[in-house]
Amino acid sequence: MDAFSQLMMGFAAALTPGHIAMCFLGVLLGQVVGVLPGIGPAAAIALLLPITFGLDPTSALILFAGIYYGSQYGGTLTSVLISVPGESSTVMTSIDGYQMALQGRAGAALGIAAIGSFIAGTLGTIGLMLVAPPLAKMALAFGPPEYFSLVVLGLVALAAVGSSVLKGLVAGVAGLALGTMGIDPQVGIPRYDFGQVWLLDGIEFIVLTVALFGLGEVLSGCNDAAARPVAKVKDVLPTREDWQRSRWPIARGSVIGFVIGVLPAAGATIASFVAYIVEKKLAKDPSRFGKGAIEGVAGPEASNNGAASGALVPMLSLGVPGSGTTAVILGALIMFGVRPGPEMFTTNASLVWALIASMLIGNLILLVMNLPLAGVFARLLSVPYSWLYPPIIALCIAGVYSQSNSIEDCWLLIGFGAVGWLMRRYDWPMAPMVLGLVLSPLFESALRQSLTLSLGDPTIFVARPLSAGLLACAALALVVPLAALAWQRRPRRTA
Amino acid sequence: MGVVWVLGARAMPMWERETPGPGWLPFAFGAVLIALSLAAGVQALLSPSPAPEAPGAFRKPLLVLGATLAAVLGLEPIGFVASVFLLLLALFVLAERKKLLPSLLAAAGVSAALHLIFVTWLAVPLPAGPFGS
């Protein structure tokens, strides 16, 4: 079995002391970041980028992936303990999880979430291993028109995840437009430099990410900087009854999560919604839901972790991220000189397999760390935000400045920080904007090359079957979430 | 939801400036952006208006933004460490009304730690200012 031998090579690479340390550091940081308000995994990865320039891409990718799935679990802690979901994907967890915490069963809720996440994460990683390579092989046949359609699909898909598809599209196109700043790649004409020499290089992806997800987040969060009461955590190991109730929800949640995570339009949030609804439908006594049913924690938690692994499938094999954080990881990979996409499984095989192996290890670390230490992480929650956000701002300034030692980037930080704050405040998604900026050069060169190939005939994008299929998927990505939303609303009305 | 319009309008003139060849795609982006922004604006106008904002909801974020701006302005004249120290102190004491001593300690600790990480460990030449080594 080819995948198996490659996985063993991956383990050999991931089990070096340095990479284990990175993996551990990643999940630890991810968990802390997931627990602390005001700084999400996307901003954390962006802020760490300047620090990781000295690392090899494999270490950096292991670190970032650790932050990514570690933060999923950190978000669970906040939803259960204080009913403040750190990430939208843990909203469903907070419904029954917080009720359990009020009944003094916070420990059981966190324990089952940790176990469910571990199982789903492991199954999801195995799924990733099986699905991504064939997908990548298929994608090797891609030419410029296919890449163009792929970028369209990626942007539309990410835009469709948010609260409003329209707002997501606006943000995505704004990102694409920002990406055209600087020297034109084919003719060499400066564009949108406004007479400023420092704008000739365009806007750095780190600057935009740190500004939007770091400073913007702080500005929108600093108004409610008060400390919150935190529930006590004890008896983390689930009882036999808990386990019997949660077994099947975890299994179903894992599968639902992975499948939905792979679809570029969906992601962890929708996966957890679907898992919750499925469990409620299948339950013998649906009235327990919303009053502390452990199934309502187990299913969605397994599901959002399964989706986190699933979302890596399109990112690694096609270069199309399924969420904001994977969009930032994608940008980071590009900065490290690794081009995510179909070639990754051939040109960077060792990196990809080391990552997959490290994800299996990281899930184990998370489980081992959380069963005994959930209470310690819970205590982090009592650190008031007012002590946290000023240092976060200082870190943003240092991180952005160090990126290219330029004071001008700090001006951009302030400007886009303000934009990020307003976007956040009025519920505009920021991830499509970052993705637009990252993918803009690929988009433009693919479009120009395609039109050169076809002598200016735009039907090239629909005449080639693969490209047409991708565009059809993009259209589906617009329609499916709307349909899902309608489906979601239906049972609530009858309930 | 007036910001929808402000954001849209601010984006518009920027992208309409067209240069032939390389300008075609930015122009297309601009046009699409305008169309989408208009649509979003219409959508915002048609949807029921949100509850009125509490007065002063903008004050603190603006204060924090202003302080950050001041710190960036200060980067080159007085150096990174001093500038960030003052920023942290101002935010802790003025914006958050914390006690002076813990604020001083925290501000000093964080700016020293950042200096250690970025300048000593990563060898990034953050602006040293007149007090720099």
XYZ file of C-alpha atoms in Angstrom:
628
model
C 0.000 0.000 0.000
C 1.605 3.191 -1.242
C -0.086 5.608 1.118
C 0.905 3.452 4.064
C 4.607 3.413 3.278
C 4.538 7.136 2.670
C 2.764 7.635 5.970
C 5.508 5.651 7.698
C 8.063 7.968 6.107
C 5.941 10.827 7.341
C 6.028 9.441 10.858
C 9.771 9.084 10.614
C 9.998 12.761 9.706
C 7.390 13.929 12.221
C 8.878 12.002 15.107
C 12.160 13.913 15.124
C 12.478 15.825 18.407
C 12.285 19.187 16.666
C 9.060 18.369 14.860
C 7.427 16.851 17.947
C 8.332 20.022 19.812
C 6.760 22.109 17.020
C 3.644 19.962 17.076
C 3.357 20.267 20.846
C 3.997 24.006 20.740
C 1.409 24.348 17.990
C -1.429 22.573 19.757
C -0.565 24.306 23.032
C -0.537 27.747 21.397
C -3.658 26.875 19.453
C -5.436 25.909 22.595
C -4.358 29.052 24.447
C -5.344 31.190 21.482
C -8.667 29.397 21.262
C -9.352 30.088 24.915
C -8.194 33.684 25.077
C -10.610 36.181 23.606
C -9.624 38.630 20.931
C -6.989 36.677 19.085
C -8.062 33.869 16.803
C -6.018 31.171 15.106
C -5.743 33.185 11.883
C -4.157 36.155 13.663
C -1.962 33.886 15.764
C -0.529 32.223 12.675
C -0.026 35.557 10.942
C 1.772 36.991 13.982
C 3.998 33.948 14.235
C 5.004 34.177 10.571
C 7.913 36.591 11.065
C 9.206 34.444 13.917
C 9.084 31.297 11.799
C 11.058 32.631 8.846
C 14.140 30.841 10.111
C 12.378 27.469 10.212
C 12.107 24.965 7.420
C 8.663 24.812 5.782
C 7.859 21.423 7.337
C 8.339 22.668 10.904
C 6.346 25.779 10.181
C 3.493 23.845 8.592
C 3.379 21.412 11.525
C 3.282 24.369 13.905
C 0.490 26.103 12.003
C -1.589 22.970 11.653
C -1.196 22.411 15.398
C -2.473 25.916 16.089
C -5.334 25.287 13.698
C -6.771 22.174 15.271
C -5.643 23.075 18.799
C -7.710 26.240 18.606
C -10.779 24.212 17.669
C -10.542 22.587 21.066
C -9.789 25.839 22.880
C -12.994 27.257 21.469
C -14.863 24.365 23.039
C -13.634 25.329 26.501
C -15.012 28.831 26.208
C -18.359 27.674 24.830
C -18.850 25.160 27.603
C -17.576 27.213 30.490
C -18.850 30.703 29.767
C -21.148 30.178 26.801
C -18.961 32.373 24.617
C -18.047 30.373 21.529
C -14.535 31.385 20.514
C -15.164 30.189 16.975
C -18.442 29.992 15.123
C -17.926 26.244 14.783
C -18.454 25.771 18.525
C -21.739 27.668 18.712
C -23.684 24.419 18.780
C -21.500 23.053 21.555
C -22.384 25.940 23.800
C -26.103 25.105 23.689
C -25.918 21.876 25.646
C -22.356 22.250 26.921
C -23.123 25.387 28.901
C -26.249 23.786 30.336
C -24.096 20.880 31.470
C -21.680 23.328 33.080
C -24.547 24.993 34.944
C -25.524 21.544 36.233
C -21.988 21.067 37.536
C -21.028 18.694 34.738
C -18.561 20.945 32.895
C -15.869 18.297 33.359
C -17.920 15.611 31.643
C -18.776 17.950 28.767
C -15.126 18.856 28.227
C -14.015 15.261 28.617
C -16.433 13.930 26.029
C -15.541 16.829 23.727
C -11.843 15.944 24.031
C -12.474 12.276 23.353
C -14.868 13.006 20.506
C -12.422 15.480 18.989
C -9.627 12.958 19.217
C -11.624 10.225 17.505
C -12.933 12.567 14.821
C -9.531 14.139 14.280
C -7.920 10.753 13.846
C -10.615 9.454 11.513
C -10.524 12.734 9.602
C -6.778 12.569 9.157
C -7.077 9.024 7.838
C -9.758 10.282 5.454
C -7.455 13.088 4.360
C -4.782 10.516 3.678
C -7.086 8.477 1.465
C -8.901 11.241 -0.401
C -6.324 13.964 -0.999
C -3.690 12.127 -3.089
C -6.122 10.834 -5.774
C -7.712 14.268 -5.940
C -4.302 15.831 -6.391
C -3.436 13.344 -9.129
C -6.564 14.315 -10.993
C -5.760 17.967 -10.589
C -2.337 17.537 -12.195
C -4.083 17.770 -15.550
C -4.984 21.390 -14.776
C -4.058 24.131 -17.218
C -4.521 27.889 -16.838
C -8.303 27.819 -17.469
C -8.751 25.206 -14.743
C -6.689 27.259 -12.315
C -8.773 30.284 -13.091
C -11.973 28.347 -12.377
C -10.399 26.874 -9.248
C -9.662 30.319 -7.829
C -13.205 31.379 -8.635
C -14.455 28.281 -6.829
C -12.225 28.898 -3.810
C -13.296 32.504 -3.391
C -16.969 31.845 -3.968
C -16.837 28.900 -1.583
C -15.244 30.901 1.206
C -17.595 33.808 0.594
C -20.552 31.463 0.829
C -19.613 30.291 4.336
C -20.306 33.596 6.066
C -23.500 35.211 7.185
C -24.105 36.897 3.862
C -22.913 35.559 0.520
C -23.028 39.042 -0.958
C -20.818 40.529 1.751
C -18.420 37.635 1.342
C -18.180 38.277 -2.384
C -17.573 41.986 -1.857
C -14.752 41.187 0.574
C -13.280 38.616 -1.825
C -13.301 40.953 -4.819
C -11.866 43.743 -2.673
C -9.023 41.367 -1.780
C -8.459 40.513 -5.440
C -8.394 44.205 -6.257
C -5.888 44.925 -3.473
C -3.769 42.140 -4.923
C -3.360 44.064 -8.170
C -1.442 46.828 -6.418
C 2.240 47.081 -7.240
C 4.204 46.214 -10.356
C 2.157 44.433 -12.984
C 3.654 40.930 -13.280
C 3.521 40.641 -17.062
C 4.178 44.078 -18.478
C 5.970 45.704 -15.558
C 3.781 48.764 -15.270
C 3.234 50.093 -11.751
C -0.393 50.033 -10.668
C -2.123 51.853 -7.854
C 1.094 52.985 -6.239
C -0.339 56.488 -5.661
C 3.139 57.845 -6.313
C 4.536 55.983 -3.325
C 7.637 53.907 -3.955
C 6.860 51.567 -1.045
C 3.565 50.543 -2.617
C 5.309 49.160 -5.702
C 5.669 45.803 -3.984
C 1.960 45.707 -3.336
C 0.403 44.954 0.020
C 2.010 42.160 1.970
C -0.283 39.383 2.983
C 1.016 39.366 6.582
C 0.260 43.045 6.969
C -3.329 42.607 5.859
C -3.887 39.510 7.979
C -2.400 40.961 11.148
C -4.294 44.190 10.611
C -7.663 42.553 10.020
C -7.500 39.588 12.390
C -5.188 41.120 14.998
C -5.739 44.847 15.362
C -9.260 44.798 13.943
C -10.271 42.086 16.366
C -8.793 43.980 19.322
C -10.569 47.187 18.365
C -13.912 45.448 18.110
C -13.368 43.547 21.362
C -11.926 46.221 23.663
C -15.321 47.598 24.583
C -16.285 44.625 26.711
C -13.013 43.974 28.456
C -14.485 42.899 31.779
C -13.662 39.577 33.428
C -16.272 36.829 33.383
C -17.209 34.186 35.931
C -15.890 30.746 35.054
C -17.367 27.375 35.986
C -15.236 24.856 37.910
C -13.979 21.806 36.051
C -13.884 18.382 37.716
C -14.549 14.730 36.850
C -13.320 14.981 33.297
C -13.524 11.264 32.542
C -16.987 10.399 31.222
C -19.116 7.866 33.063
C -20.245 4.626 31.433
C -23.624 6.147 30.744
C -22.090 9.251 29.159
C -19.985 7.053 26.953
C -22.911 4.933 25.845
C -24.890 8.008 24.936
C -21.991 9.638 23.094
C -20.516 6.714 21.211
C -22.697 6.906 18.120
C -22.979 10.689 18.050
C -19.173 10.815 17.926
C -19.033 8.303 15.087
C -21.746 10.058 13.102
C -20.274 13.473 13.861
C -16.847 12.399 12.584
C -18.219 11.270 9.245
C -20.573 14.215 8.812
C -17.784 16.608 9.730
C -15.227 15.171 7.365
C -17.570 15.013 4.379
C -18.826 18.548 4.918
C -15.317 19.804 5.597
C -14.100 18.495 2.242
C -16.773 20.423 0.370
C -15.180 23.790 -0.141
C -18.428 25.622 0.440
C -19.076 24.361 3.920
C -16.536 24.060 6.733
C -16.662 23.362 10.448
C -19.515 25.687 11.330
C -22.060 24.113 9.031
C -20.723 20.658 9.935
C -21.449 21.232 13.615
C -24.926 22.574 12.818
C -25.744 19.519 10.746
C -24.372 17.126 13.388
C -26.466 18.757 16.110
C -29.629 18.573 14.051
C -28.960 14.950 13.130
C -28.477 13.973 16.772
C -31.594 15.793 17.790
C -33.593 14.072 15.061
C -32.260 10.630 15.990
C -32.615 11.042 19.747
C -35.311 9.036 21.523
C -36.128 12.034 23.637
C -35.334 15.227 21.681
C -36.657 17.419 24.475
C -33.436 16.814 26.455
C -31.557 18.825 23.868
C -30.882 22.357 24.998
C -31.018 21.231 28.618
C -27.632 19.592 28.866
C -27.758 16.515 26.645
C -24.273 15.077 26.298
C -25.066 13.932 22.738
C -25.475 17.592 21.850
C -21.856 18.154 22.838
C -20.350 14.947 21.480
C -21.840 15.121 17.980
C -20.997 18.724 17.053
C -17.552 18.528 18.685
C -16.632 15.420 16.726
C -18.078 17.064 13.662
C -16.134 20.318 13.824
C -12.881 18.451 14.327
C -13.644 16.091 11.486
C -14.333 19.148 9.357
C -11.011 20.716 10.348
C -9.215 17.716 8.845
C -11.612 17.589 5.925
C -10.946 21.252 5.096
C -7.278 20.402 4.611
C -8.186 18.104 1.703
C -9.059 20.857 -0.787
C -6.308 23.061 0.614
C -3.513 20.523 0.178
C -4.685 18.855 -2.988
C -6.185 21.803 -4.880
C -4.863 24.889 -3.114
C -8.386 25.998 -2.274
C -8.875 26.648 1.436
C -12.178 25.908 3.132
C -11.928 28.367 6.020
C -10.317 31.590 7.144
C -7.541 29.878 9.040
C -6.673 27.518 6.203
C -6.601 30.596 3.943
C -3.923 32.082 6.184
C -1.985 28.796 6.252
C -2.171 28.801 2.461
C -0.708 32.293 2.332
C 2.014 31.248 4.758
C 2.941 28.279 2.588
C 3.218 30.531 -0.447
C 5.563 32.784 1.534
C 7.696 29.782 2.366
C 7.999 29.093 -1.334
C 5.705 26.064 -1.280
C 2.950 26.311 -3.804
C -0.080 24.503 -2.447
C -1.920 22.636 -5.116
C -1.846 19.385 -7.032
C 1.942 19.362 -7.363
C 2.397 19.327 -3.611
C 1.860 15.601 -3.328
C 4.657 14.968 -5.811
C 7.121 17.837 -5.379
C 6.689 18.222 -1.617
C 5.589 14.704 -0.709
C 7.734 14.475 2.408
C 6.319 17.733 3.734
C 2.712 16.677 3.218
C 3.129 13.246 4.763
C 5.063 14.631 7.705
C 2.161 17.016 8.234
C -0.395 14.206 8.141
C 1.630 12.119 10.578
C 2.065 15.109 12.856
C -1.684 15.662 12.866
C -2.206 12.147 14.183
C 0.424 12.813 16.853
C -1.032 16.225 17.628
C -4.488 14.797 18.195
C -3.018 12.387 20.707
C -1.155 15.218 22.445
C -4.391 17.198 22.637
C -6.219 14.301 24.236
C -3.470 13.568 26.757
C -3.076 17.248 27.543
C -6.760 17.964 27.964
C -8.023 15.191 30.135
C -5.827 16.205 33.074
C -5.258 19.851 32.213
C -8.689 21.120 31.169
C -9.006 22.843 34.530
C -5.744 24.709 34.044
C -6.786 26.004 30.639
C -10.116 26.973 32.116
C -8.278 29.215 34.564
C -6.806 31.165 31.631
C -10.351 32.304 30.983
C -10.336 34.388 34.119
C -7.531 36.622 32.819
C -9.349 39.838 31.977
C -9.173 40.985 28.399
C -8.076 44.435 29.489
C -4.666 42.977 30.381
C -4.440 41.115 27.111
C -5.268 43.441 24.304
C -2.569 46.121 24.772
C 0.233 43.544 24.475
C -1.543 42.083 21.440
C -1.387 45.508 19.776
C 2.308 45.800 20.616
C 2.909 42.362 19.098
C 1.018 43.401 15.958
C 3.257 46.452 15.530
C 6.447 44.481 16.102
C 5.319 41.653 13.816
C 4.322 43.915 10.953
C 7.423 46.093 11.216
C 9.807 43.156 11.320
C 8.265 41.704 8.163
C 10.207 44.090 5.914
C 11.575 46.651 8.366
C 9.297 49.305 7.027
C 7.422 51.969 8.906
C 5.016 52.240 5.981
C 3.684 48.771 6.697
C 2.739 50.059 10.145
C 0.605 52.746 8.500
C -1.122 50.039 6.528
C -1.592 48.142 9.800
C -3.454 51.093 11.285
C -5.519 51.708 8.164
C -6.545 48.109 7.629
C -6.935 47.619 11.363
C -9.627 50.286 11.269
C -11.178 48.624 8.212
C -11.099 45.285 10.010
C -12.794 46.772 13.041
C -15.615 48.196 10.935
C -15.954 44.962 8.970
C -16.141 42.995 12.190
C -18.587 45.424 13.687
C -20.955 45.267 10.743
C -20.545 41.535 10.269
C -18.503 41.525 7.072
C -16.346 38.428 6.684
C -12.615 39.141 6.575
C -11.264 35.786 5.427
C -12.363 36.182 1.760
C -10.455 39.477 1.600
C -7.227 37.831 2.753
C -7.766 34.916 0.394
C -8.468 37.308 -2.471
C -5.174 39.070 -1.848
C -3.292 35.771 -1.668
C -4.832 34.308 -4.801
C -4.924 37.485 -6.868
C -1.616 36.931 -8.742
C -2.567 33.343 -9.605
C -6.001 34.496 -10.682
C -4.652 37.209 -12.933
C -1.931 35.158 -14.588
C -4.304 32.216 -15.104
C -6.875 34.505 -16.677
C -4.365 36.184 -18.971
C -2.697 32.949 -20.003
C -6.054 31.346 -20.714
C -7.177 34.242 -22.852
C -3.861 34.175 -24.686
C -4.362 30.461 -25.356
C -7.855 31.010 -26.668
C -6.950 34.203 -28.549
C -9.265 36.230 -26.363
C -12.216 33.892 -26.535
C -13.786 33.689 -23.053
C -15.662 30.468 -23.839
C -12.415 28.601 -23.078
C -13.514 28.472 -19.435
C -16.681 26.543 -20.171
C -15.496 24.622 -23.232
C -12.980 22.570 -21.215
C -14.858 19.979 -19.152
C -12.751 20.212 -15.976
C -12.897 23.963 -15.932
C -16.623 23.942 -16.619
C -17.100 21.438 -13.794
C -15.236 23.666 -11.350
C -17.300 26.669 -12.352
C -20.424 24.572 -11.893
C -19.174 23.707 -8.388
C -18.720 27.422 -7.726
C -22.318 28.005 -8.764
C -23.372 25.133 -6.502
C -21.357 26.633 -3.662
C -23.518 29.715 -3.953
C -26.767 27.757 -3.997
C -26.089 24.994 -1.462
C -25.584 27.157 1.666
C -28.803 28.984 0.878
C -30.600 25.670 0.608
C -28.912 24.446 3.794
C -30.024 27.571 5.587
C -33.599 26.994 4.527
C -33.318 23.378 5.670
C -31.862 24.470 8.999
C -34.665 26.877 9.683
C -37.368 24.334 8.961
C -37.053 22.055 12.035
C -36.691 25.065 14.307
C -40.005 26.427 13.197
C -41.763 23.170 13.911
C -39.959 22.682 17.216
C -25.505 50.454 8.033
C -24.319 53.648 6.419
C -20.827 52.162 6.535
C -21.792 49.831 3.716
C -22.015 52.901 1.555
C -18.944 54.517 2.964
C -16.887 51.397 2.352
C -18.304 51.008 -1.121
C -17.800 54.623 -2.066
C -14.293 54.652 -0.719
C -13.411 51.659 -2.817
C -14.940 53.039 -5.996
C -12.760 55.873 -7.290
C -9.668 53.887 -6.408
C -10.388 51.063 -8.784
C -11.857 52.988 -11.682
C -8.585 54.513 -12.734
C -7.820 52.376 -15.722
C -4.635 51.767 -17.633
C -4.851 49.764 -20.840
C -3.597 46.161 -20.766
C -2.597 45.635 -17.149
C -5.492 47.830 -16.107
C -8.159 45.649 -17.590
C -8.461 43.223 -14.693
C -8.312 45.861 -11.937
C -10.983 47.711 -13.869
C -13.103 44.564 -13.984
C -12.549 44.042 -10.255
C -13.542 47.632 -9.631
C -16.692 47.325 -11.687
C -17.700 44.075 -10.002
C -16.896 45.574 -6.611
C -19.089 48.590 -7.304
C -21.952 46.417 -8.485
C -21.698 44.113 -5.481
C -21.356 47.004 -3.042
C -24.436 48.627 -4.511
C -26.304 45.355 -4.154
C -25.120 44.993 -0.552
C -26.144 48.577 0.111
C -29.602 47.986 -1.311
C -29.873 44.820 0.755
C -28.847 46.732 3.877
C -31.431 49.441 3.183
C -34.190 46.922 2.579
C -33.514 44.883 5.697
C -34.958 46.165 8.977
C -32.602 48.659 10.580
C -30.651 47.311 13.552
C -31.233 48.518 17.087
C -29.723 51.956 17.648
C -26.145 51.897 18.900
C -25.378 52.707 22.475
C -23.786 56.160 22.513
C -20.059 56.045 23.041
C -19.702 52.587 21.522
C -17.121 54.065 19.164
C -15.203 56.037 21.736
C -12.970 53.383 23.201
C -12.023 51.674 19.921
C -11.188 55.124 18.500
C -9.126 55.895 21.583
C -7.238 52.626 21.215
C -6.754 53.239 17.492
C -5.481 56.747 18.225
C -3.032 55.443 20.799
C -1.764 52.853 18.319
C -1.351 55.570 15.701
C 0.603 57.674 18.166
C 2.830 54.718 18.988
C 3.597 54.137 15.299
C 4.332 57.862 14.908
C 6.723 57.558 17.816
C 8.540 54.485 16.485
C 11.260 56.359 14.629
C 11.778 59.432 16.849
C 11.880 57.668 20.225
C 12.409 54.026 19.284
C 10.354 50.869 19.490
C 10.801 50.029 23.167
C 9.990 53.500 24.488
C 7.095 53.930 22.106
C 5.499 50.584 22.915
C 6.098 51.110 26.620
C 4.208 54.393 26.482
C 1.433 52.826 24.398
C 0.926 50.013 26.890
C 1.080 52.353 29.864
C -1.432 54.702 28.283
C -3.828 51.880 27.468
C -3.553 50.253 30.886
C -3.835 53.439 32.915
C -5.966 55.749 30.774
C -8.208 53.403 28.794
C -8.566 50.644 31.376
C -8.092 52.671 34.574
C -5.806 50.144 36.160
C -3.516 50.822 39.113
C -0.237 52.526 38.210
C 2.260 50.035 39.607
C 0.965 46.840 37.941
C 0.518 48.808 34.736
C 4.119 50.018 34.854
C 5.379 46.504 35.487
C 3.267 44.952 32.764
C 4.179 47.636 30.223
C 7.875 47.317 31.030
C 7.709 43.524 30.959
C 5.956 43.289 27.616
C 8.117 45.858 25.844
C 11.277 44.234 27.204
C 10.067 40.792 26.135
C 9.270 42.008 22.613
C 12.700 43.634 22.411
C 14.326 40.385 23.493
C 12.346 38.281 20.998
C 12.628 40.511 17.977
C 15.920 42.368 18.374
C 18.074 40.013 20.427
C 16.780 36.655 19.237
C 15.564 37.341 15.699
C 17.980 40.203 14.980
C 15.265 42.427 13.521
C 16.429 46.056 13.490
C 13.426 47.603 15.212
C 13.905 51.364 15.455
C 16.176 51.927 18.435
C 15.643 55.650 18.898
C 17.898 57.931 20.921
C 17.954 55.570 23.928
C 18.856 52.492 21.887
C 22.030 50.543 22.338
